[in-house]
Tab-separated table of C-alpha atoms and ligand atoms in Angstrom:
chain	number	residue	atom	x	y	z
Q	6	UNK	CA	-81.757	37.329	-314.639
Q	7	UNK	CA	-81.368	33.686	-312.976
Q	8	UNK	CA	-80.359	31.386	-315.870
Q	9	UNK	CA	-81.320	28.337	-314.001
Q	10	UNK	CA	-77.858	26.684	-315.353
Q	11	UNK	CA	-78.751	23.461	-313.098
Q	12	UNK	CA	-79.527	20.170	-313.731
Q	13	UNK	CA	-83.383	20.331	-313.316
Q	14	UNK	CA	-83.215	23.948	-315.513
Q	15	UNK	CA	-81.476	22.303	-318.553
Q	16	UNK	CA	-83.130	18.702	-318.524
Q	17	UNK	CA	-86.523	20.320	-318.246
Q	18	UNK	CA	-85.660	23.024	-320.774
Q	19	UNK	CA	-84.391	20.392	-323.291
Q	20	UNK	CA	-86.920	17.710	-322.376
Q	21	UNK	CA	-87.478	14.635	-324.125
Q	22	UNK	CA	-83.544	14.716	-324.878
Q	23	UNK	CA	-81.144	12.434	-323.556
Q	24	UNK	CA	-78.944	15.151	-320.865
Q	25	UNK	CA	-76.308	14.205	-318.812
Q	26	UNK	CA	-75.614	17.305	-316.566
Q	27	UNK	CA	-72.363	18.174	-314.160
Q	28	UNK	CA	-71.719	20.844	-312.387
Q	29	UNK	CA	-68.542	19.364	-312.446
Q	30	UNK	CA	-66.527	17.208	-314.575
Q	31	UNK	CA	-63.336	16.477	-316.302
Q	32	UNK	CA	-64.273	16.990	-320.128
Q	33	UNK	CA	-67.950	16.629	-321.154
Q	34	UNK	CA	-66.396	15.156	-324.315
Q	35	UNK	CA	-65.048	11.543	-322.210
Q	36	UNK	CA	-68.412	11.525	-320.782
Q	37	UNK	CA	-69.562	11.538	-323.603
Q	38	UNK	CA	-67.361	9.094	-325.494
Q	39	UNK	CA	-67.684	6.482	-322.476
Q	40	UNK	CA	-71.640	7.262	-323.049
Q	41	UNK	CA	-71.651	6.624	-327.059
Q	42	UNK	CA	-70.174	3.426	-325.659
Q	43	UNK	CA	-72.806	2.347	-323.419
Q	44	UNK	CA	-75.656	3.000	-326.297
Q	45	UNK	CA	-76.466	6.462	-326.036
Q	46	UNK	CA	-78.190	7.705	-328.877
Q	47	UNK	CA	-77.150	10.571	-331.674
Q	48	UNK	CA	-78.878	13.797	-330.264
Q	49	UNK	CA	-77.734	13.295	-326.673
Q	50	UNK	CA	-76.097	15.769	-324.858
Q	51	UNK	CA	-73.495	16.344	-322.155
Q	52	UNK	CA	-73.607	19.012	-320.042
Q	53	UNK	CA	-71.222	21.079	-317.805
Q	54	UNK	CA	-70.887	24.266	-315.517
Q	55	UNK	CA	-67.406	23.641	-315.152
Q	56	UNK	CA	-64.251	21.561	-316.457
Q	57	UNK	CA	-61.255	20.313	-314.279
Q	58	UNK	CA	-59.548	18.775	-317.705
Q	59	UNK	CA	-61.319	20.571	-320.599
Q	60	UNK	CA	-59.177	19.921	-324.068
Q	61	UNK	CA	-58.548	22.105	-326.973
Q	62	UNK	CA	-57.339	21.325	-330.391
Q	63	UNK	CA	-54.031	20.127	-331.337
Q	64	UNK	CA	-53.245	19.106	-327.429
Q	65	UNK	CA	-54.128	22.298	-325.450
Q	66	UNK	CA	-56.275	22.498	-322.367
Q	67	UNK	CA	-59.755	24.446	-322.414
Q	68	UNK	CA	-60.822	25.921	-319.020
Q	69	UNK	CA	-63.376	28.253	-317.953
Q	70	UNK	CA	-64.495	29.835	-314.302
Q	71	UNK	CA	-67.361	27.742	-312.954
Q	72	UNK	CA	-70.248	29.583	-314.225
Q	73	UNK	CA	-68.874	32.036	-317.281
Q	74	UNK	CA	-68.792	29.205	-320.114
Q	75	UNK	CA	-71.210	27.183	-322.182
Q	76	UNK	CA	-69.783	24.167	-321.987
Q	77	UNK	CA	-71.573	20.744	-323.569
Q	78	UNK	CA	-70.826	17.793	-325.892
Q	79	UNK	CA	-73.370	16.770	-328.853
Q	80	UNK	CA	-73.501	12.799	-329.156
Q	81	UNK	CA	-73.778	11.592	-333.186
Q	82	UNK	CA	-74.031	8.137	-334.704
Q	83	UNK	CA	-72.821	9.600	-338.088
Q	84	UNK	CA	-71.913	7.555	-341.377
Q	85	UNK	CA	-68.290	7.411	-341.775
Q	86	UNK	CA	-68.448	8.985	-344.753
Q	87	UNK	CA	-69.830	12.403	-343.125
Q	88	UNK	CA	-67.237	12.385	-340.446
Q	89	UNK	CA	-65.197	15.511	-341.850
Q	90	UNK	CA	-68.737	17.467	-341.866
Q	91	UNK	CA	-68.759	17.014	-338.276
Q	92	UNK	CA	-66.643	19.677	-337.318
Q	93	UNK	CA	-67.924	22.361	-339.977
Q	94	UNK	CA	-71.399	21.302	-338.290
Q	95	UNK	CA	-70.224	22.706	-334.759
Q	96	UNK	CA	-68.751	25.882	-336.363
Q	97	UNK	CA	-71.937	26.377	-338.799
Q	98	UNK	CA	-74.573	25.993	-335.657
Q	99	UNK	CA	-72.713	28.859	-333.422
Q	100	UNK	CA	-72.170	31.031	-335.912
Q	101	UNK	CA	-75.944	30.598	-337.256
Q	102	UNK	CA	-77.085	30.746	-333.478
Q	103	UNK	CA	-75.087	34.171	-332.827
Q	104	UNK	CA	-76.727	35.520	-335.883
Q	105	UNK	CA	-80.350	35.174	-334.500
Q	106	UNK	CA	-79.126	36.833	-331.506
Q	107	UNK	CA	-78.196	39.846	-333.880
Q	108	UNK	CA	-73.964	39.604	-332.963
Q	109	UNK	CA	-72.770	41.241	-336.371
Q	110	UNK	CA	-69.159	40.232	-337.811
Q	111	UNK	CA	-69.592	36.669	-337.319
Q	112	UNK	CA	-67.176	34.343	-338.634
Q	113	UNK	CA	-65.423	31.224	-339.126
Q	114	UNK	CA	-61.915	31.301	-338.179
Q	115	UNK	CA	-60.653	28.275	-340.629
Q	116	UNK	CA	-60.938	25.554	-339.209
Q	117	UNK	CA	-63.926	25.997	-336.794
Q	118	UNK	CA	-63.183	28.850	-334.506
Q	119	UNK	CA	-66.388	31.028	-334.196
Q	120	UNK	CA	-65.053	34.460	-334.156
Q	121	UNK	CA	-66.714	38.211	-333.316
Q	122	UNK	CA	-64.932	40.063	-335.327
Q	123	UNK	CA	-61.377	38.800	-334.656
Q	124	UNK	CA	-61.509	37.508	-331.621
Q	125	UNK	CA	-62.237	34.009	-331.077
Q	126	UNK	CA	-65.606	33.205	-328.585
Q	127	UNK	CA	-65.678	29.663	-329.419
Q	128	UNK	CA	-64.204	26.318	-329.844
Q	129	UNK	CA	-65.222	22.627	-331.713
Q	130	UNK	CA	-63.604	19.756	-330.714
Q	131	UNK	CA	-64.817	16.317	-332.619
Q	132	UNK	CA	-63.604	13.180	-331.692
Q	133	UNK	CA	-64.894	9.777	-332.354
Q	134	UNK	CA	-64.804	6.470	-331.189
Q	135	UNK	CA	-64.443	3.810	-332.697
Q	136	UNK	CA	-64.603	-0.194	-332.566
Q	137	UNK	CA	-62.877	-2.567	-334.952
Q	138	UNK	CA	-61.965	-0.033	-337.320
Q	139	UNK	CA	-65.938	1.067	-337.861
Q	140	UNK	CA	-67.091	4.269	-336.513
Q	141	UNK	CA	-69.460	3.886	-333.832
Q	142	UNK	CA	-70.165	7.457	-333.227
Q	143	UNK	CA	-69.101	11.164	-332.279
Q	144	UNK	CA	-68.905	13.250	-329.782
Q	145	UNK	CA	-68.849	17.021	-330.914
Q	146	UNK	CA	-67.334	19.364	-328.034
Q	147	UNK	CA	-68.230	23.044	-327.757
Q	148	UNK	CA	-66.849	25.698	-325.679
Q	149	UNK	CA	-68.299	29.138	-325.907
Q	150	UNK	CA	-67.437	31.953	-323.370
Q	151	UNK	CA	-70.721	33.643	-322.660
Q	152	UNK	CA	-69.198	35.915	-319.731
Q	153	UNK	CA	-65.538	34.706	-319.587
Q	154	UNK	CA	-63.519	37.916	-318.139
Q	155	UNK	CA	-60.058	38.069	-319.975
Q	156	UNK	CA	-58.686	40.739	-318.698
Q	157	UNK	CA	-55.119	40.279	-317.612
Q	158	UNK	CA	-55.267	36.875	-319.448
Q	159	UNK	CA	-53.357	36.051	-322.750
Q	160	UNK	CA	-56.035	35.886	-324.168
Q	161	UNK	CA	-56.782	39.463	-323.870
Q	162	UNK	CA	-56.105	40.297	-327.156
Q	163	UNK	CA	-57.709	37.230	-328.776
Q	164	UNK	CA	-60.912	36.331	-326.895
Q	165	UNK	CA	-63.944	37.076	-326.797
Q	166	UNK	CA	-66.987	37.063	-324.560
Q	167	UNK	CA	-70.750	37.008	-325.972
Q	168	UNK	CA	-72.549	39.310	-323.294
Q	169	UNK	CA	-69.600	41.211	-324.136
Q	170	UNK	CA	-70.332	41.647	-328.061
Q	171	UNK	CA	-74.320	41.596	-326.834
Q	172	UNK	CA	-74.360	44.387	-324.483
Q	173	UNK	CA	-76.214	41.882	-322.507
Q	174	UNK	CA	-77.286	38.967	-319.939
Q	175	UNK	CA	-77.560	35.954	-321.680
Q	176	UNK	CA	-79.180	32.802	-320.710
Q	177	UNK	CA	-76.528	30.203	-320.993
Q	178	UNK	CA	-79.863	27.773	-320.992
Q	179	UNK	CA	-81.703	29.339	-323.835
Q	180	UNK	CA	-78.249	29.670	-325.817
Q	181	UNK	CA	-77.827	25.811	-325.312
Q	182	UNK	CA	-81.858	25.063	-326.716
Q	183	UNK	CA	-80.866	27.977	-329.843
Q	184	UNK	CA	-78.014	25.644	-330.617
Q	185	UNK	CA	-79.190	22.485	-330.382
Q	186	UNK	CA	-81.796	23.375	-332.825
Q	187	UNK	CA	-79.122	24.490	-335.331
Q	188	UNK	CA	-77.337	20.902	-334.605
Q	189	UNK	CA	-80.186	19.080	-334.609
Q	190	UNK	CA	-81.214	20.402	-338.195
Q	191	UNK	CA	-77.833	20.074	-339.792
Q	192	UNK	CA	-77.146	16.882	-338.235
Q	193	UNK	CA	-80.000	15.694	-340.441
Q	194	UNK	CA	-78.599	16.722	-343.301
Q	195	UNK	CA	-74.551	16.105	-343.103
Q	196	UNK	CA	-73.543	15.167	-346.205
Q	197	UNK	CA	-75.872	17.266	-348.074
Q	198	UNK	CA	-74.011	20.168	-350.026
Q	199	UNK	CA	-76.097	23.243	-348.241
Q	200	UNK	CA	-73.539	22.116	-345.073
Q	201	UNK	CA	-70.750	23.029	-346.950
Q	202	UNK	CA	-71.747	25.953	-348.406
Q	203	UNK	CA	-73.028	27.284	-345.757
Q	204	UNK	CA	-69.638	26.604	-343.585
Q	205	UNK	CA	-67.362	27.888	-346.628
Q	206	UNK	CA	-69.391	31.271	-346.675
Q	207	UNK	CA	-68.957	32.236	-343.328
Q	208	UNK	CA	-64.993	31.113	-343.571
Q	209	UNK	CA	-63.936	34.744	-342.996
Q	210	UNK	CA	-59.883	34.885	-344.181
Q	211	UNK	CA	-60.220	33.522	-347.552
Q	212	UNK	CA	-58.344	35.257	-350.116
Q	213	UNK	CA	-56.193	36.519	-347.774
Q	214	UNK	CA	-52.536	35.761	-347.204
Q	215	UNK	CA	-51.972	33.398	-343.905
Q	216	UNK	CA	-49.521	31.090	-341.898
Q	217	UNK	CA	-51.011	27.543	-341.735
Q	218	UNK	CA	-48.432	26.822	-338.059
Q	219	UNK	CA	-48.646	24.321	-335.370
Q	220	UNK	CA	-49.455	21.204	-337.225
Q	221	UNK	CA	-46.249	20.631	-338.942
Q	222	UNK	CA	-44.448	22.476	-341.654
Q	223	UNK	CA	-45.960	26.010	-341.595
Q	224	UNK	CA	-47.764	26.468	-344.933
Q	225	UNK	CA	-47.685	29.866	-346.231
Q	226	UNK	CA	-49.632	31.688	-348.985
Q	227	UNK	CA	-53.351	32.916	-349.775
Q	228	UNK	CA	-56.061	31.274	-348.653
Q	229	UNK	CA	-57.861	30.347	-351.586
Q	230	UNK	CA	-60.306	28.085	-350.677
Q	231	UNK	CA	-61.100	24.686	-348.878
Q	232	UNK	CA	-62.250	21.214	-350.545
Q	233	UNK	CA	-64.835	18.749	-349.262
Q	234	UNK	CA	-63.340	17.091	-346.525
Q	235	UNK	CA	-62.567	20.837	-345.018
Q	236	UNK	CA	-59.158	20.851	-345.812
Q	237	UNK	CA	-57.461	24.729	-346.719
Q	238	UNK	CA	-56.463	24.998	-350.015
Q	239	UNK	CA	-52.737	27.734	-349.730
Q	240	UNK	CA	-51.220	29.274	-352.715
Q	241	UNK	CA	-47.811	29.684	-352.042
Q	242	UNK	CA	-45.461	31.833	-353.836
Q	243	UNK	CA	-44.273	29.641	-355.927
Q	244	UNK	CA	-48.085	29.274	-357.728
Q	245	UNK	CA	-48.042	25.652	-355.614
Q	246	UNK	CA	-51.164	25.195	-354.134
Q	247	UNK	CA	-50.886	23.449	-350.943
Q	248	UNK	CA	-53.322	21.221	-348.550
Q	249	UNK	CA	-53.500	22.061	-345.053
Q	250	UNK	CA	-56.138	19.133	-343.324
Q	251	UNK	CA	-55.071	20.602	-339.547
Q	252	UNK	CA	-53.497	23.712	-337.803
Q	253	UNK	CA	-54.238	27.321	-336.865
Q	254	UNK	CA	-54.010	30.328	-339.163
Q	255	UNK	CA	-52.492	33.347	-338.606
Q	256	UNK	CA	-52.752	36.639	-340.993
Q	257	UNK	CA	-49.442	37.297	-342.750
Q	258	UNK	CA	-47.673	38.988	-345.046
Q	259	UNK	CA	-48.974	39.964	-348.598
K	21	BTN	C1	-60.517	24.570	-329.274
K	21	BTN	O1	-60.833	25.722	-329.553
K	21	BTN	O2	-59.329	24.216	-329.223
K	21	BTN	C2	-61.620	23.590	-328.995
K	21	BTN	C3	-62.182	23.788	-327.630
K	21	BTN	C4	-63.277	22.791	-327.305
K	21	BTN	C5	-63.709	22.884	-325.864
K	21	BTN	C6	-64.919	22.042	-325.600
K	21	BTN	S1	-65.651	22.421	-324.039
K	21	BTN	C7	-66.703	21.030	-324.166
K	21	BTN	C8	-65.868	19.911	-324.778
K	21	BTN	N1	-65.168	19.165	-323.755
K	21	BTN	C9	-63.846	19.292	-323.868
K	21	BTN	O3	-63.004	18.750	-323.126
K	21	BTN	N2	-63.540	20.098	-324.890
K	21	BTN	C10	-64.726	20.539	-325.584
């Protein structure tokens, strides 16, 4: 199957949108962000094959092969006030857009890894811009591995790849149209509650115990929950419960 991942295949597959497509750039999210500057409006979309300086959370890099990754940034002009739903957005879309595709044991790796299983196929990076102290807009960065081979990688044990999980081709162009759809329709509804819910249900290690690390003092306890702005909610054992706005979570002990 030819995916037709090119620029003339995705702008005429996602036509009347606003698509800025590379084959190759440094992150689709500074594109974006130098785009949001220049007027682009919420709904636009940067698109790339590949990344030379793709970034993670909390610092780290993202790369993929030329070819293996879905790699794109969704442009939003959201209130300030629905900026921490921005994030749970990304998470929410992917996980509702590997569900139609019939991938079982989807989850939500607090706070917005999309997991099969355990193993992580996908990353959200918000970041906004700013002027003057207002919020001028977003740019919400997704990474998914559609055919990303790990093997020998260290993230053997921790990645995963969707034609993997499918048992088959997919069309990294018809995943991107399946997704903006789920974007588009939440996007129109941030701050409503049916965001939230729908973001804390697919959460998939509450109640158990975990390590909040890499953003600070590790916070360890159960999971028990998350508030509004997204933040995890740790018991400790000392009965403390304890708010954890940023980091990654590993299992631990009971
Ligand atoms: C993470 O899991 O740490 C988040 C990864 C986000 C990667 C995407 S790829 C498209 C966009 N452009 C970037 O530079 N990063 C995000």
């Amino acid at each position: 199957m030819s995916e037709n991942f090119t620029e003339a295949g995705v702008t005429a597959a996602l036509a009347p949108r606003y698509v800025r497509f590379f084959e190759q750039v440094g992150s689709t999210n500074d594109v974006g962000l130098k785009w949001l500057a220049e007027g682009a409006p919420g709904g636009a979309v940067v698109v790339a094959d590949e990344q030379t300086s793709g970034r993670g959370r909390l610092g780290r890099s993202w790369t993929a092969p030329a070819g293996t990754a879905l790699t794109f940034s969704y442009l939003l002009r959201p209130e300030a006030s629905a900026l921490s739903r921005i994030a749970m957005l990304g998470g929410l879309a992917v996980s509702e857009a590997l569900e139609q595709l019939g991938i079982a044991e989807v989850g939500i790796k607090w706070p917005n890894d999309v997991q099969i299983g355990r193993l992580k196929v996908c990353g959200v990076l918000p970041e906004a811009s700013w002027d003057d102290g207002s919020l001028t807009g977003v740019v919400l960065g997704i990474g998914l591995n559609a055919r990303v081979d790990f093997t020998g990688s260290p993230f053997a044990d921790s990645a995963a790849s969707l034609e993997d999980a499918l048992g088959e081709r997919v069309s990294r162009v018809d995943l991107l149209a399946l997704l903006l759809k789920r974007l588009d329709y939440w996007a129109g509804d941030l701050n409503g509650a049916a965001l939230f819910e729908a973001w804390r249900g697919r959460l998939n290690m509450l109640n158990l115990p975990v390590s909040v690390i890499n953003a600070g003092s590790p916070v360890e306890g159960i999971a028990e929950g998350v508030d509004a702005d997204g933040a995890l909610l740790v018991r400790g054992n000392d009965g403390q419960v304890r708010r954890a706005l940023a980091g990654d979570i590993a299992l631990g002990n009971a």
